[in-house]
Amino acid sequence: MLTIEAANGRCRECDSRIVTIGTLPNNDIVLKDESVQSTALRADQFAGDVWLRDLQSHVGTVADGRRLVGRMFLDGWHEVTVGRVQLRVSARSDLLV
């Protein structure tokens, strides 16, 4: 299960196989910030694994202080910045502290 926590403390759990993040209303996680692409980021969940992928957004995605190129495996919790929006992302909700 993917858990996403915004800087304001709002938390959302997603169990869909594919979770999209961006400004469009049809995304699973909608971010209302002009620095974020319409669909900027995607998480793929299968067989207990969660992979995070930047969808070639203009501003880019930073995960744990490093620019995300391609995809990364989520193990534990991670600090993720999409455009100017900061999120905490975890593959398991019990890991967010």
A tleap script that builds the chain and sets N, CA, C and O, in Angstrom:
source leaprc.protein.ff14SB
mol = sequence {
  NMET LEU THR ILE GLU ALA ALA ASN GLY ARG
  CYS ARG GLU CYS ASP SER ARG ILE VAL THR
  ILE GLY THR LEU PRO ASN ASN ASP ILE VAL
  LEU LYS ASP GLU SER VAL GLN SER THR ALA
  LEU ARG ALA ASP GLN PHE ALA GLY ASP VAL
  TRP LEU ARG ASP LEU GLN SER HIE VAL GLY
  THR VAL ALA ASP GLY ARG ARG LEU VAL GLY
  ARG MET PHE LEU ASP GLY TRP HIE GLU VAL
  THR VAL GLY ARG VAL GLN LEU ARG VAL SER
  ALA ARG SER ASP LEU LEU CVAL
}
set mol.1.N position { 0.842 -1.179 0.000 }
set mol.1.CA position { 0.000 0.000 0.000 }
set mol.1.C position { 0.884 1.239 0.000 }
set mol.1.O position { 1.809 1.349 0.805 }
set mol.2.N position { 0.603 2.150 -0.885 }
set mol.2.CA position { 1.336 3.398 -1.004 }
set mol.2.C position { 0.681 4.443 -0.104 }
set mol.2.O position { -0.539 4.605 -0.126 }
set mol.3.N position { 1.484 5.148 0.684 }
set mol.3.CA position { 0.987 6.221 1.529 }
set mol.3.C position { 1.704 7.507 1.146 }
set mol.3.O position { 2.930 7.542 1.038 }
set mol.4.N position { 0.923 8.565 0.943 }
set mol.4.CA position { 1.480 9.861 0.569 }
set mol.4.C position { 1.004 10.889 1.587 }
set mol.4.O position { -0.193 11.029 1.837 }
set mol.5.N position { 1.962 11.603 2.167 }
set mol.5.CA position { 1.651 12.632 3.159 }
set mol.5.C position { 2.127 13.981 2.631 }
set mol.5.O position { 3.289 14.126 2.253 }
set mol.6.N position { 1.238 14.959 2.602 }
set mol.6.CA position { 1.579 16.308 2.158 }
set mol.6.C position { 2.213 17.088 3.304 }
set mol.6.O position { 2.143 16.680 4.464 }
set mol.7.N position { 2.829 18.212 2.964 }
set mol.7.CA position { 3.485 19.050 3.971 }
set mol.7.C position { 2.503 19.558 5.014 }
set mol.7.O position { 2.897 19.837 6.147 }
set mol.8.N position { 1.219 19.684 4.648 }
set mol.8.CA position { 0.214 20.159 5.597 }
set mol.8.C position { -0.299 19.049 6.519 }
set mol.8.O position { -1.202 19.278 7.325 }
set mol.9.N position { 0.273 17.852 6.401 }
set mol.9.CA position { -0.103 16.747 7.269 }
set mol.9.C position { -1.195 15.848 6.723 }
set mol.9.O position { -1.453 14.783 7.283 }
set mol.10.N position { -1.849 16.262 5.626 }
set mol.10.CA position { -2.888 15.410 5.038 }
set mol.10.C position { -2.235 14.154 4.472 }
set mol.10.O position { -1.187 14.205 3.827 }
set mol.11.N position { -2.881 13.038 4.733 }
set mol.11.CA position { -2.324 11.746 4.366 }
set mol.11.C position { -3.325 10.981 3.513 }
set mol.11.O position { -4.531 11.048 3.750 }
set mol.12.N position { -2.821 10.254 2.519 }
set mol.12.CA position { -3.701 9.480 1.640 }
set mol.12.C position { -3.066 8.140 1.369 }
set mol.12.O position { -1.892 8.065 1.008 }
set mol.13.N position { -3.834 7.081 1.539 }
set mol.13.CA position { -3.379 5.728 1.215 }
set mol.13.C position { -3.993 5.313 -0.107 }
set mol.13.O position { -5.177 5.547 -0.349 }
set mol.14.N position { -3.192 4.698 -0.961 }
set mol.14.CA position { -3.643 4.271 -2.282 }
set mol.14.C position { -3.270 2.809 -2.486 }
set mol.14.O position { -2.117 2.419 -2.300 }
set mol.15.N position { -4.246 2.011 -2.867 }
set mol.15.CA position { -3.947 0.608 -3.125 }
set mol.15.C position { -4.129 0.234 -4.592 }
set mol.15.O position { -4.076 -0.946 -4.938 }
set mol.16.N position { -4.344 1.229 -5.462 }
set mol.16.CA position { -4.450 0.964 -6.898 }
set mol.16.C position { -3.104 0.492 -7.429 }
set mol.16.O position { -2.055 0.846 -6.892 }
set mol.17.N position { -3.143 -0.301 -8.474 }
set mol.17.CA position { -1.903 -0.793 -9.093 }
set mol.17.C position { -1.069 0.358 -9.641 }
set mol.17.O position { 0.156 0.347 -9.524 }
set mol.18.N position { -1.726 1.353 -10.240 }
set mol.18.CA position { -1.040 2.532 -10.756 }
set mol.18.C position { -1.640 3.763 -10.073 }
set mol.18.O position { -2.857 3.943 -10.066 }
set mol.19.N position { -0.784 4.600 -9.505 }
set mol.19.CA position { -1.207 5.830 -8.836 }
set mol.19.C position { -0.528 6.994 -9.547 }
set mol.19.O position { 0.699 7.041 -9.638 }
set mol.20.N position { -1.329 7.935 -10.053 }
set mol.20.CA position { -0.760 9.095 -10.734 }
set mol.20.C position { -0.882 10.336 -9.859 }
set mol.20.O position { -1.815 10.485 -9.070 }
set mol.21.N position { 0.102 11.222 -10.030 }
set mol.21.CA position { 0.173 12.453 -9.248 }
set mol.21.C position { 0.391 13.610 -10.206 }
set mol.21.O position { 1.298 13.568 -11.037 }
set mol.22.N position { -0.436 14.647 -10.096 }
set mol.22.CA position { -0.305 15.817 -10.960 }
set mol.22.C position { -1.436 16.786 -10.705 }
set mol.22.O position { -2.149 16.671 -9.709 }
set mol.23.N position { -1.605 17.753 -11.614 }
set mol.23.CA position { -2.608 18.794 -11.414 }
set mol.23.C position { -3.975 18.461 -12.013 }
set mol.23.O position { -4.976 19.062 -11.623 }
set mol.24.N position { -4.033 17.521 -12.946 }
set mol.24.CA position { -5.318 17.191 -13.562 }
set mol.24.C position { -6.248 16.509 -12.562 }
set mol.24.O position { -5.784 15.732 -11.727 }
set mol.25.N position { -7.547 16.783 -12.628 }
set mol.25.CA position { -8.490 16.198 -11.674 }
set mol.25.C position { -8.633 14.680 -11.779 }
set mol.25.O position { -9.130 14.051 -10.845 }
set mol.26.N position { -8.212 14.081 -12.883 }
set mol.26.CA position { -8.327 12.627 -13.008 }
set mol.26.C position { -7.130 11.879 -12.406 }
set mol.26.O position { -7.100 10.649 -12.444 }
set mol.27.N position { -6.149 12.595 -11.853 }
set mol.27.CA position { -5.044 11.950 -11.147 }
set mol.27.C position { -5.546 11.398 -9.815 }
set mol.27.O position { -6.527 11.893 -9.260 }
set mol.28.N position { -4.872 10.378 -9.313 }
set mol.28.CA position { -5.225 9.829 -8.002 }
set mol.28.C position { -4.903 10.823 -6.893 }
set mol.28.O position { -5.661 10.959 -5.932 }
set mol.29.N position { -3.788 11.509 -7.031 }
set mol.29.CA position { -3.377 12.552 -6.099 }
set mol.29.C position { -3.291 13.850 -6.902 }
set mol.29.O position { -2.473 13.963 -7.815 }
set mol.30.N position { -4.130 14.822 -6.567 }
set mol.30.CA position { -4.167 16.097 -7.292 }
set mol.30.C position { -3.413 17.146 -6.481 }
set mol.30.O position { -3.732 17.400 -5.319 }
set mol.31.N position { -2.413 17.748 -7.110 }
set mol.31.CA position { -1.620 18.795 -6.487 }
set mol.31.C position { -1.968 20.118 -7.161 }
set mol.31.O position { -1.849 20.246 -8.380 }
set mol.32.N position { -2.386 21.079 -6.391 }
set mol.32.CA position { -2.795 22.376 -6.949 }
set mol.32.C position { -1.647 23.362 -6.818 }
set mol.32.O position { -1.646 24.232 -5.947 }
set mol.33.N position { -0.674 23.208 -7.700 }
set mol.33.CA position { 0.483 24.095 -7.709 }
set mol.33.C position { 0.956 24.224 -9.155 }
set mol.33.O position { 1.108 23.225 -9.858 }
set mol.34.N position { 1.187 25.460 -9.592 }
set mol.34.CA position { 1.558 25.699 -10.992 }
set mol.34.C position { 2.919 25.126 -11.372 }
set mol.34.O position { 3.226 25.029 -12.560 }
set mol.35.N position { 3.739 24.745 -10.399 }
set mol.35.CA position { 5.051 24.166 -10.700 }
set mol.35.C position { 4.969 22.683 -11.030 }
set mol.35.O position { 5.965 22.074 -11.421 }
set mol.36.N position { 3.781 22.099 -10.873 }
set mol.36.CA position { 3.588 20.661 -11.090 }
set mol.36.C position { 2.948 20.439 -12.455 }
set mol.36.O position { 2.032 21.164 -12.843 }
set mol.37.N position { 3.429 19.441 -13.176 }
set mol.37.CA position { 2.876 19.073 -14.476 }
set mol.37.C position { 1.478 18.485 -14.321 }
set mol.37.O position { 1.061 18.133 -13.218 }
set mol.38.N position { 0.757 18.382 -15.437 }
set mol.38.CA position { -0.593 17.817 -15.416 }
set mol.38.C position { -0.577 16.387 -14.873 }
set mol.38.O position { -1.419 16.035 -14.047 }
set mol.39.N position { 0.343 15.583 -15.311 }
set mol.39.CA position { 0.609 14.269 -14.712 }
set mol.39.C position { 2.120 14.152 -14.619 }
set mol.39.O position { 2.786 13.875 -15.617 }
set mol.40.N position { 2.667 14.362 -13.426 }
set mol.40.CA position { 4.105 14.503 -13.240 }
set mol.40.C position { 4.789 13.237 -12.761 }
set mol.40.O position { 5.959 13.003 -13.066 }
set mol.41.N position { 4.070 12.426 -12.019 }
set mol.41.CA position { 4.687 11.319 -11.300 }
set mol.41.C position { 3.737 10.144 -11.266 }
set mol.41.O position { 2.518 10.313 -11.260 }
set mol.42.N position { 4.303 8.958 -11.244 }
set mol.42.CA position { 3.483 7.748 -11.206 }
set mol.42.C position { 4.130 6.736 -10.271 }
set mol.42.O position { 5.352 6.594 -10.234 }
set mol.43.N position { 3.296 6.044 -9.523 }
set mol.43.CA position { 3.761 4.945 -8.686 }
set mol.43.C position { 3.122 3.664 -9.211 }
set mol.43.O position { 1.910 3.603 -9.419 }
set mol.44.N position { 3.938 2.654 -9.420 }
set mol.44.CA position { 3.470 1.342 -9.879 }
set mol.44.C position { 3.600 0.361 -8.728 }
set mol.44.O position { 4.681 0.189 -8.164 }
set mol.45.N position { 2.484 -0.285 -8.380 }
set mol.45.CA position { 2.476 -1.262 -7.291 }
set mol.45.C position { 2.159 -2.641 -7.855 }
set mol.45.O position { 1.139 -2.830 -8.518 }
set mol.46.N position { 3.032 -3.594 -7.590 }
set mol.46.CA position { 2.743 -4.968 -7.978 }
set mol.46.C position { 3.590 -5.918 -7.151 }
set mol.46.O position { 4.757 -5.660 -6.856 }
set mol.47.N position { 2.970 -7.010 -6.793 }
set mol.47.CA position { 3.631 -8.076 -6.018 }
set mol.47.C position { 4.337 -7.542 -4.775 }
set mol.47.O position { 5.427 -8.001 -4.432 }
set mol.48.N position { 3.719 -6.575 -4.102 }
set mol.48.CA position { 4.294 -6.048 -2.869 }
set mol.48.C position { 5.373 -5.005 -3.072 }
set mol.48.O position { 5.848 -4.421 -2.098 }
set mol.49.N position { 5.778 -4.753 -4.313 }
set mol.49.CA position { 6.791 -3.737 -4.601 }
set mol.49.C position { 6.125 -2.455 -5.067 }
set mol.49.O position { 5.054 -2.482 -5.674 }
set mol.50.N position { 6.773 -1.327 -4.776 }
set mol.50.CA position { 6.285 -0.032 -5.247 }
set mol.50.C position { 7.462 0.682 -5.918 }
set mol.50.O position { 8.534 0.830 -5.332 }
set mol.51.N position { 7.238 1.117 -7.150 }
set mol.51.CA position { 8.233 1.862 -7.923 }
set mol.51.C position { 7.685 3.249 -8.204 }
set mol.51.O position { 6.521 3.394 -8.579 }
set mol.52.N position { 8.510 4.265 -8.028 }
set mol.52.CA position { 8.143 5.647 -8.288 }
set mol.52.C position { 8.829 6.081 -9.578 }
set mol.52.O position { 10.017 5.820 -9.769 }
set mol.53.N position { 8.082 6.747 -10.468 }
set mol.53.CA position { 8.623 7.131 -11.775 }
set mol.53.C position { 8.239 8.571 -12.104 }
set mol.53.O position { 7.066 8.939 -12.039 }
set mol.54.N position { 9.241 9.387 -12.457 }
set mol.54.CA position { 8.983 10.734 -12.957 }
set mol.54.C position { 8.564 10.604 -14.417 }
set mol.54.O position { 9.194 9.877 -15.186 }
set mol.55.N position { 7.505 11.306 -14.797 }
set mol.55.CA position { 6.986 11.202 -16.160 }
set mol.55.C position { 7.511 12.340 -17.030 }
set mol.55.O position { 6.755 12.989 -17.753 }
set mol.56.N position { 8.825 12.569 -16.945 }
set mol.56.CA position { 9.526 13.575 -17.736 }
set mol.56.C position { 8.927 14.969 -17.544 }
set mol.56.O position { 8.735 15.715 -18.504 }
set mol.57.N position { 8.638 15.300 -16.287 }
set mol.57.CA position { 8.103 16.628 -15.988 }
set mol.57.C position { 9.184 17.680 -16.207 }
set mol.57.O position { 10.374 17.394 -16.077 }
set mol.58.N position { 8.765 18.893 -16.537 }
set mol.58.CA position { 9.716 19.968 -16.845 }
set mol.58.C position { 10.563 20.348 -15.640 }
set mol.58.O position { 11.781 20.477 -15.757 }
set mol.59.N position { 9.942 20.528 -14.501 }
set mol.59.CA position { 10.673 20.919 -13.301 }
set mol.59.C position { 11.389 19.717 -12.698 }
set mol.59.O position { 12.457 19.855 -12.102 }
set mol.60.N position { 10.796 18.543 -12.855 }
set mol.60.CA position { 11.414 17.326 -12.365 }
set mol.60.C position { 10.944 16.940 -10.977 }
set mol.60.O position { 10.214 17.675 -10.311 }
set mol.61.N position { 11.381 15.778 -10.569 }
set mol.61.CA position { 11.062 15.223 -9.259 }
set mol.61.C position { 12.361 14.960 -8.532 }
set mol.61.O position { 13.314 14.440 -9.113 }
set mol.62.N position { 12.400 15.320 -7.262 }
set mol.62.CA position { 13.570 15.063 -6.426 }
set mol.62.C position { 13.148 14.097 -5.331 }
set mol.62.O position { 12.158 14.328 -4.637 }
set mol.63.N position { 13.898 13.017 -5.179 }
set mol.63.CA position { 13.609 12.023 -4.146 }
set mol.63.C position { 14.831 11.893 -3.246 }
set mol.63.O position { 15.927 11.572 -3.706 }
set mol.64.N position { 14.626 12.145 -1.971 }
set mol.64.CA position { 15.713 12.069 -0.982 }
set mol.64.C position { 16.914 12.915 -1.396 }
set mol.64.O position { 18.062 12.504 -1.227 }
set mol.65.N position { 16.636 14.110 -1.942 }
set mol.65.CA position { 17.693 15.040 -2.290 }
set mol.65.C position { 18.352 14.822 -3.641 }
set mol.65.O position { 19.251 15.573 -4.019 }
set mol.66.N position { 17.917 13.803 -4.373 }
set mol.66.CA position { 18.522 13.509 -5.675 }
set mol.66.C position { 17.447 13.527 -6.753 }
set mol.66.O position { 16.339 13.029 -6.551 }
set mol.67.N position { 17.786 14.106 -7.897 }
set mol.67.CA position { 16.834 14.149 -9.007 }
set mol.67.C position { 16.468 12.736 -9.426 }
set mol.67.O position { 17.340 11.892 -9.634 }
set mol.68.N position { 15.182 12.488 -9.547 }
set mol.68.CA position { 14.694 11.172 -9.947 }
set mol.68.C position { 14.763 11.065 -11.464 }
set mol.68.O position { 14.090 11.803 -12.184 }
set mol.69.N position { 15.576 10.150 -11.929 }
set mol.69.CA position { 15.708 9.881 -13.361 }
set mol.69.C position { 15.237 8.454 -13.578 }
set mol.69.O position { 15.789 7.518 -13.000 }
set mol.70.N position { 14.229 8.289 -14.402 }
set mol.70.CA position { 13.673 6.945 -14.596 }
set mol.70.C position { 12.779 6.581 -13.433 }
set mol.70.O position { 11.786 7.259 -13.168 }
set mol.71.N position { 13.128 5.515 -12.739 }
set mol.71.CA position { 12.300 5.060 -11.629 }
set mol.71.C position { 13.164 4.695 -10.429 }
set mol.71.O position { 14.371 4.483 -10.548 }
set mol.72.N position { 12.513 4.629 -9.270 }
set mol.72.CA position { 13.219 4.184 -8.068 }
set mol.72.C position { 12.306 3.258 -7.267 }
set mol.72.O position { 11.087 3.428 -7.252 }
set mol.73.N position { 12.908 2.290 -6.611 }
set mol.73.CA position { 12.192 1.348 -5.764 }
set mol.73.C position { 11.945 2.018 -4.415 }
set mol.73.O position { 12.859 2.595 -3.827 }
set mol.74.N position { 10.719 1.940 -3.932 }
set mol.74.CA position { 10.388 2.510 -2.622 }
set mol.74.C position { 10.504 1.436 -1.556 }
set mol.74.O position { 9.819 0.414 -1.600 }
set mol.75.N position { 11.372 1.684 -0.613 }
set mol.75.CA position { 11.550 0.801 0.535 }
set mol.75.C position { 11.622 1.712 1.747 }
set mol.75.O position { 12.608 2.426 1.929 }
set mol.76.N position { 10.599 1.695 2.568 }
set mol.76.CA position { 10.548 2.634 3.684 }
set mol.76.C position { 9.946 3.945 3.230 }
set mol.76.O position { 9.183 3.978 2.265 }
set mol.77.N position { 10.282 5.027 3.916 }
set mol.77.CA position { 9.704 6.326 3.568 }
set mol.77.C position { 10.746 7.181 2.866 }
set mol.77.O position { 11.951 7.015 3.059 }
set mol.78.N position { 10.242 8.116 2.033 }
set mol.78.CA position { 11.112 8.965 1.230 }
set mol.78.C position { 10.552 10.374 1.174 }
set mol.78.O position { 9.337 10.566 1.152 }
set mol.79.N position { 11.445 11.365 1.150 }
set mol.79.CA position { 11.081 12.758 0.945 }
set mol.79.C position { 11.080 12.998 -0.558 }
set mol.79.O position { 12.103 12.805 -1.215 }
set mol.80.N position { 9.950 13.414 -1.107 }
set mol.80.CA position { 9.816 13.611 -2.550 }
set mol.80.C position { 9.320 15.030 -2.812 }
set mol.80.O position { 8.368 15.486 -2.177 }
set mol.81.N position { 9.967 15.729 -3.751 }
set mol.81.CA position { 9.532 17.054 -4.166 }
set mol.81.C position { 9.128 16.988 -5.623 }
set mol.81.O position { 9.923 16.608 -6.484 }
set mol.82.N position { 7.881 17.361 -5.895 }
set mol.82.CA position { 7.333 17.403 -7.253 }
set mol.82.C position { 7.101 18.873 -7.573 }
set mol.82.O position { 6.254 19.514 -6.951 }
set mol.83.N position { 7.845 19.415 -8.536 }
set mol.83.CA position { 7.808 20.865 -8.734 }
set mol.83.C position { 8.286 21.522 -7.454 }
set mol.83.O position { 9.424 21.313 -7.036 }
set mol.84.N position { 7.420 22.323 -6.821 }
set mol.84.CA position { 7.751 22.936 -5.519 }
set mol.84.C position { 6.988 22.286 -4.365 }
set mol.84.O position { 7.047 22.778 -3.238 }
set mol.85.N position { 6.283 21.203 -4.624 }
set mol.85.CA position { 5.446 20.558 -3.612 }
set mol.85.C position { 6.236 19.432 -2.931 }
set mol.85.O position { 6.782 18.544 -3.586 }
set mol.86.N position { 6.275 19.501 -1.598 }
set mol.86.CA position { 6.986 18.479 -0.834 }
set mol.86.C position { 6.015 17.430 -0.312 }
set mol.86.O position { 4.950 17.749 0.215 }
set mol.87.N position { 6.409 16.169 -0.472 }
set mol.87.CA position { 5.609 15.036 -0.018 }
set mol.87.C position { 6.499 14.065 0.727 }
set mol.87.O position { 7.712 14.030 0.524 }
set mol.88.N position { 5.882 13.278 1.590 }
set mol.88.CA position { 6.543 12.095 2.170 }
set mol.88.C position { 5.815 10.898 1.590 }
set mol.88.O position { 4.586 10.837 1.614 }
set mol.89.N position { 6.568 9.956 1.073 }
set mol.89.CA position { 5.984 8.814 0.390 }
set mol.89.C position { 6.528 7.542 1.015 }
set mol.89.O position { 7.727 7.422 1.268 }
set mol.90.N position { 5.628 6.589 1.262 }
set mol.90.CA position { 6.031 5.317 1.852 }
set mol.90.C position { 5.315 4.175 1.163 }
set mol.90.O position { 4.154 4.295 0.772 }
set mol.91.N position { 6.017 3.071 1.020 }
set mol.91.CA position { 5.405 1.874 0.464 }
set mol.91.C position { 4.555 1.163 1.507 }
set mol.91.O position { 3.752 0.296 1.166 }
set mol.92.N position { 4.726 1.525 2.781 }
set mol.92.CA position { 3.929 0.935 3.864 }
set mol.92.C position { 3.539 2.029 4.839 }
set mol.92.O position { 4.398 2.780 5.300 }
set mol.93.N position { 2.253 2.133 5.162 }
set mol.93.CA position { 1.770 3.212 6.022 }
set mol.93.C position { 2.357 3.134 7.434 }
set mol.93.O position { 2.484 4.166 8.092 }
set mol.94.N position { 2.715 1.950 7.913 }
set mol.94.CA position { 3.220 1.848 9.278 }
set mol.94.C position { 4.662 2.364 9.395 }
set mol.94.O position { 5.208 2.412 10.498 }
set mol.95.N position { 5.285 2.751 8.269 }
set mol.95.CA position { 6.651 3.281 8.312 }
set mol.95.C position { 6.666 4.785 8.452 }
set mol.95.O position { 7.709 5.352 8.778 }
set mol.96.N position { 5.547 5.457 8.217 }
set mol.96.CA position { 5.523 6.917 8.379 }
set mol.96.C position { 5.458 7.254 9.862 }
set mol.96.O position { 4.594 6.759 10.585 }
set mol.97.N position { 6.367 8.088 10.300 }
set mol.97.CA position { 6.423 8.436 11.716 }
set mol.97.C position { 6.164 9.919 11.889 }
set mol.97.O position { 6.167 10.419 13.014 }
savepdb mol mol.pdb
quit
